XYZ file of C-alpha atoms in Angstrom:
360
model
C -94.210 -64.329 84.583
C -95.766 -67.074 82.921
C -98.557 -67.753 85.222
C -96.908 -69.648 88.097
C -99.943 -71.285 89.629
C -97.427 -71.460 89.898
C -99.685 -69.203 87.595
C -94.796 -68.417 83.629
C -95.574 -64.612 83.609
C -93.934 -65.790 81.413
C -93.622 -64.381 84.094
C -94.145 -65.748 87.668
C -91.941 -67.294 90.423
C -91.750 -71.065 90.454
C -92.528 -71.218 94.051
C -96.138 -70.506 93.328
C -96.652 -74.027 92.100
C -96.386 -75.138 95.738
C -99.754 -73.346 96.479
C -101.422 -75.101 93.505
C -100.059 -78.523 93.907
C -102.363 -80.807 95.755
C -101.898 -84.453 96.786
C -98.744 -85.831 95.209
C -97.682 -89.433 95.747
C -93.999 -89.495 96.776
C -93.935 -93.225 96.181
C -94.660 -92.724 92.546
C -91.396 -90.976 91.863
C -88.712 -92.967 90.051
C -85.402 -91.389 89.764
C -83.512 -91.529 86.372
C -85.152 -92.557 83.201
C -88.500 -94.179 83.072
C -89.972 -97.058 81.062
C -91.941 -95.812 77.946
C -95.084 -94.108 78.625
C -94.913 -94.917 82.443
C -95.388 -91.113 82.795
C -98.342 -90.781 80.655
C -101.692 -90.594 82.525
C -104.784 -92.606 81.226
C -106.630 -90.708 78.579
C -103.649 -88.837 77.227
C -103.906 -90.162 73.718
C -102.202 -87.191 72.190
C -98.915 -87.855 74.054
C -96.506 -90.735 73.575
C -92.949 -91.376 74.954
C -93.419 -88.993 77.808
C -89.891 -88.379 79.200
C -88.917 -86.565 82.296
C -85.918 -84.025 81.839
C -85.586 -82.606 85.361
C -85.491 -84.277 88.665
C -86.081 -82.149 91.791
C -86.511 -78.531 92.598
C -88.830 -76.125 90.865
C -88.628 -76.116 87.131
C -90.858 -74.442 84.537
C -91.265 -72.579 81.312
C -89.115 -74.547 79.113
C -88.969 -73.347 75.501
C -87.307 -74.711 72.418
C -84.557 -72.937 70.652
C -85.277 -72.064 67.000
C -83.659 -75.170 65.647
C -85.365 -77.360 68.229
C -82.278 -78.919 69.674
C -82.180 -77.221 73.214
C -84.421 -75.841 75.770
C -84.152 -72.741 77.902
C -86.083 -72.803 81.275
C -86.274 -71.196 84.782
C -85.528 -73.080 87.897
C -84.970 -72.647 91.609
C -82.354 -75.154 92.401
C -78.789 -75.616 93.901
C -77.941 -72.788 96.253
C -80.450 -70.334 94.664
C -83.378 -69.011 96.598
C -85.390 -67.919 93.601
C -85.639 -68.603 89.908
C -82.512 -68.428 87.663
C -82.300 -69.302 83.844
C -80.776 -72.533 82.497
C -80.309 -74.295 79.151
C -80.206 -78.099 78.496
C -80.428 -80.505 75.650
C -83.664 -82.172 74.618
C -82.575 -85.242 76.691
C -82.108 -83.297 79.806
C -78.179 -83.341 79.553
C -75.721 -80.351 79.672
C -77.646 -78.217 82.058
C -75.999 -74.826 82.097
C -76.707 -71.634 84.111
C -77.049 -68.734 81.655
C -78.324 -65.975 83.985
C -76.257 -63.883 86.418
C -77.258 -65.767 89.460
C -78.438 -62.382 91.026
C -81.894 -61.089 91.590
C -85.041 -62.887 90.461
C -85.328 -63.979 86.898
C -88.294 -65.133 84.661
C -89.488 -65.607 81.121
C -86.580 -66.859 79.156
C -86.553 -67.329 75.326
C -83.827 -68.267 72.868
C -82.804 -65.657 70.159
C -82.807 -66.789 66.556
C -79.106 -67.289 66.396
C -79.122 -69.849 69.272
C -76.213 -68.061 70.899
C -78.232 -65.630 73.042
C -81.181 -65.744 75.362
C -83.757 -63.226 76.347
C -85.088 -62.975 79.994
C -86.303 -60.658 82.628
C -84.429 -59.949 85.898
C -84.385 -57.839 88.884
C -80.508 -58.004 89.388
C -80.105 -54.196 88.763
C -82.037 -53.513 91.967
C -79.765 -55.928 93.921
C -78.191 -59.348 94.179
C -80.602 -60.722 96.593
C -84.034 -62.373 95.781
C -86.851 -59.963 96.165
C -89.326 -61.095 98.816
C -92.464 -63.050 97.662
C -95.641 -61.107 98.088
C -97.848 -61.220 101.232
C -100.734 -63.659 100.533
C -102.366 -63.346 103.995
C -105.330 -61.612 102.331
C -105.525 -63.815 99.224
C -103.501 -65.135 96.270
C -101.728 -62.516 94.337
C -98.650 -62.190 91.959
C -96.036 -59.491 92.660
C -95.293 -57.072 89.811
C -91.741 -56.316 90.688
C -90.912 -52.825 89.481
C -87.207 -53.648 88.954
C -87.985 -56.440 86.252
C -86.380 -55.372 82.971
C -85.532 -57.302 79.935
C -82.063 -58.269 79.030
C -80.116 -60.156 76.267
C -77.328 -62.519 77.554
C -74.998 -64.923 76.021
C -74.699 -68.626 77.041
C -71.968 -67.968 79.447
C -74.193 -65.647 81.591
C -72.802 -62.368 80.344
C -75.489 -59.620 80.008
C -75.038 -58.176 76.468
C -77.632 -55.708 76.318
C -80.456 -54.163 78.431
C -83.677 -53.806 76.276
C -86.081 -52.038 78.524
C -85.589 -48.931 80.665
C -89.071 -47.662 81.603
C -90.207 -47.318 85.074
C -92.087 -50.360 86.311
C -92.638 -54.003 85.427
C -91.297 -55.217 82.089
C -91.317 -59.007 81.640
C -93.066 -61.941 79.961
C -91.088 -61.576 76.791
C -91.124 -63.943 73.912
C -89.772 -63.900 70.251
C -91.467 -64.298 67.011
C -90.580 -67.419 65.036
C -89.734 -65.022 62.220
C -86.887 -63.709 64.466
C -87.847 -59.964 64.054
C -89.965 -59.074 66.964
C -90.333 -59.386 70.737
C -93.697 -59.198 72.460
C -93.844 -58.331 76.199
C -95.842 -57.115 79.121
C -95.172 -53.623 80.617
C -96.555 -51.144 83.179
C -94.942 -48.274 81.267
C -98.301 -46.555 80.657
C -99.774 -47.239 84.001
C -101.584 -50.503 83.059
C -100.504 -54.052 82.273
C -100.444 -54.016 78.481
C -98.828 -55.856 75.742
C -96.050 -54.183 73.584
C -93.777 -55.286 70.743
C -90.245 -54.171 69.928
C -87.476 -55.209 67.704
C -84.732 -57.453 68.914
C -82.585 -54.517 69.760
C -85.269 -52.816 71.809
C -86.114 -50.282 69.190
C -89.528 -49.345 67.592
C -91.729 -50.031 70.682
C -95.356 -50.435 69.904
C -98.317 -50.710 72.305
C -100.711 -53.515 71.185
C -103.452 -53.595 73.665
C -105.517 -50.717 75.201
C -108.163 -52.521 77.426
C -108.156 -51.713 81.181
C -106.896 -54.861 82.925
C -104.003 -57.244 82.699
C -102.693 -58.522 79.173
C -99.645 -60.911 79.217
C -98.152 -64.295 78.784
C -98.077 -63.666 74.946
C -96.687 -65.892 72.123
C -96.541 -65.464 68.329
C -97.854 -67.996 65.883
C -95.363 -69.855 63.868
C -95.799 -67.570 60.880
C -95.474 -64.495 63.083
C -98.862 -62.991 61.977
C -100.830 -63.716 65.243
C -100.288 -63.408 68.888
C -102.141 -65.348 71.484
C -102.228 -64.215 75.136
C -104.010 -64.367 78.514
C -106.115 -61.491 79.938
C -108.178 -60.234 82.777
C -110.439 -57.316 82.084
C -112.534 -56.228 84.986
C -115.831 -54.824 84.255
C -117.876 -54.212 87.389
C -116.961 -51.096 89.377
C -116.139 -53.245 92.453
C -113.776 -55.404 90.563
C -112.252 -52.504 88.762
C -111.511 -50.823 92.101
C -109.876 -53.917 93.542
C -107.849 -54.491 90.456
C -106.655 -50.733 90.364
C -105.801 -50.808 94.092
C -103.835 -54.063 93.714
C -101.999 -52.600 90.865
C -101.103 -49.518 92.790
C -99.719 -51.767 95.551
C -97.778 -53.732 93.027
C -99.965 -56.909 92.809
C -102.444 -58.679 90.552
C -104.994 -61.287 91.534
C -105.065 -63.958 88.753
C -108.175 -65.842 89.645
C -109.701 -65.433 86.359
C -107.841 -65.252 82.979
C -109.263 -65.802 79.420
C -107.272 -66.594 76.343
C -107.372 -63.963 73.410
C -105.972 -63.945 69.808
C -104.942 -60.791 67.862
C -102.928 -59.780 64.792
C -99.298 -59.202 65.529
C -99.965 -55.352 65.234
C -102.663 -55.492 67.797
C -105.745 -55.425 65.450
C -108.557 -57.884 65.190
C -108.579 -59.013 68.853
C -110.709 -62.325 69.422
C -111.686 -63.697 72.807
C -111.202 -67.530 72.494
C -112.128 -68.787 76.064
C -115.059 -67.498 78.327
C -115.282 -70.025 81.195
C -114.366 -68.023 84.174
C -111.428 -70.136 85.033
C -107.665 -69.596 85.217
C -106.573 -70.042 81.696
C -103.105 -69.361 80.872
C -99.731 -70.322 79.125
C -101.391 -70.505 75.559
C -99.270 -71.412 72.611
C -100.033 -71.813 68.941
C -99.990 -75.373 67.176
C -97.875 -75.145 64.067
C -101.007 -75.298 61.915
C -101.837 -71.831 63.123
C -105.615 -72.845 63.795
C -105.277 -74.423 67.256
C -104.017 -73.198 70.673
C -102.776 -75.457 73.579
C -103.247 -73.875 76.967
C -103.435 -74.810 80.558
C -106.610 -74.281 82.651
C -108.405 -75.364 85.930
C -111.765 -75.231 84.067
C -112.455 -78.704 85.420
C -111.672 -77.562 88.990
C -112.147 -73.755 88.937
C -111.662 -73.297 92.563
C -108.932 -75.925 92.941
C -105.397 -76.724 91.954
C -105.930 -79.173 89.198
C -104.538 -77.613 85.995
C -104.666 -79.524 82.672
C -103.603 -78.868 79.072
C -106.434 -78.388 76.571
C -106.479 -77.631 72.848
C -109.102 -75.217 71.171
C -109.469 -73.559 67.694
C -108.915 -70.027 67.565
C -112.539 -69.491 66.907
C -113.345 -71.093 70.323
C -114.689 -74.380 69.037
C -113.349 -77.995 69.398
C -112.235 -77.835 73.076
C -110.303 -81.016 73.829
C -108.642 -82.100 76.925
C -105.038 -83.220 76.430
C -103.667 -84.085 79.934
C -105.437 -86.137 82.795
C -102.904 -85.889 85.537
C -104.606 -84.907 88.694
C -102.173 -82.102 89.839
C -100.486 -79.372 87.565
C -99.655 -79.468 83.756
C -98.792 -76.181 82.216
C -96.411 -74.114 79.945
C -96.726 -76.223 76.846
C -94.880 -75.488 73.637
C -94.770 -77.305 70.322
C -91.612 -77.904 68.213
C -91.755 -76.245 64.778
C -92.717 -79.501 63.100
C -95.432 -80.166 65.656
C -93.893 -83.659 66.587
C -92.699 -82.703 70.047
C -94.457 -81.023 73.050
C -92.440 -79.739 76.099
C -94.376 -78.836 79.308
C -94.073 -78.541 83.069
C -95.757 -80.890 85.421
C -96.102 -82.015 89.028
C -96.503 -85.527 87.985
C -94.037 -88.171 89.273
C -92.788 -85.685 92.022
C -90.843 -87.179 94.723
C -92.023 -84.484 97.150
C -94.994 -82.240 97.433
C -95.013 -79.200 95.020
C -91.960 -80.289 92.995
C -92.276 -79.187 89.340
C -90.322 -80.743 86.558
C -89.905 -80.407 82.689
C -91.263 -83.149 80.529
C -91.122 -83.767 76.756
C -93.336 -86.065 74.577
C -94.118 -87.007 71.179
C -97.319 -85.343 69.859
C -99.839 -87.771 68.304
C -102.630 -86.249 66.296
């Protein structure tokens, strides 16, 4: 459920981007490969050789394998009515379905061996896509109780179920050290962050503040965790949050970025702008975070990528596309950035995967 505003948690359905995408220019779409930097918006000085990897459908949350040779991502495409998990090469070739094709899936991540993937799925509750939430009373995310975390091989075979607790378990990612998984769970009655070993053992609760904590990623040295959070404080907001949680929803209008040690200690709030900040990821230097935010359009749908130091200083805007840019991830050497965007869409709400060279 990684914030599919789509707001991918890392884990959230790709269809949500449709609600955030504003005016897209279908005439701007060019099928196939593009001329160098034709997909880079003015002002995007940190990006070079922006390349589109998917063309059509809803695609998001693409993350590098440990050797930076492949990507795993979620997509609603072909005959599927909700997200499934796929892998592909860095040039967009060799797209392969690696989930079961049943239920809803979200938040995929490569295992260190490159032969397995981690993702959340509702397939044990049934083969059909669970219905999207009713948003007639406002924008909400659905917290599907049947989401559990699984390990699968690259042929789509489920190898192991890692979570068994009642309620939502999703938004799982793996430490670059290859030893720990961080994930969001409702197992204790609130949306908190937990860690566990790669085989599902040694589960440890990391956060203890009332509210939502999720969409977490480790730093490249495995010592820190960055995540998004919503911690209600006023009585009215707390009541709304708890009622929505009881009904299986969360309203993600405001999310802030936090950093903590991998064991849950030394929590630091990085942003405090009242916007929907999500999809944070560490730069390989361990001192900067890249994330998506609508801080320049807090009541609108224009999400851009920003970088910021972990102490909350040196905020810098990275993307200037006037629709949706989110779910960024750096390669281990910091030379590549993969992200999802509505740019160059051939129809309203289409989200695709892009990769670019990172320019310091």
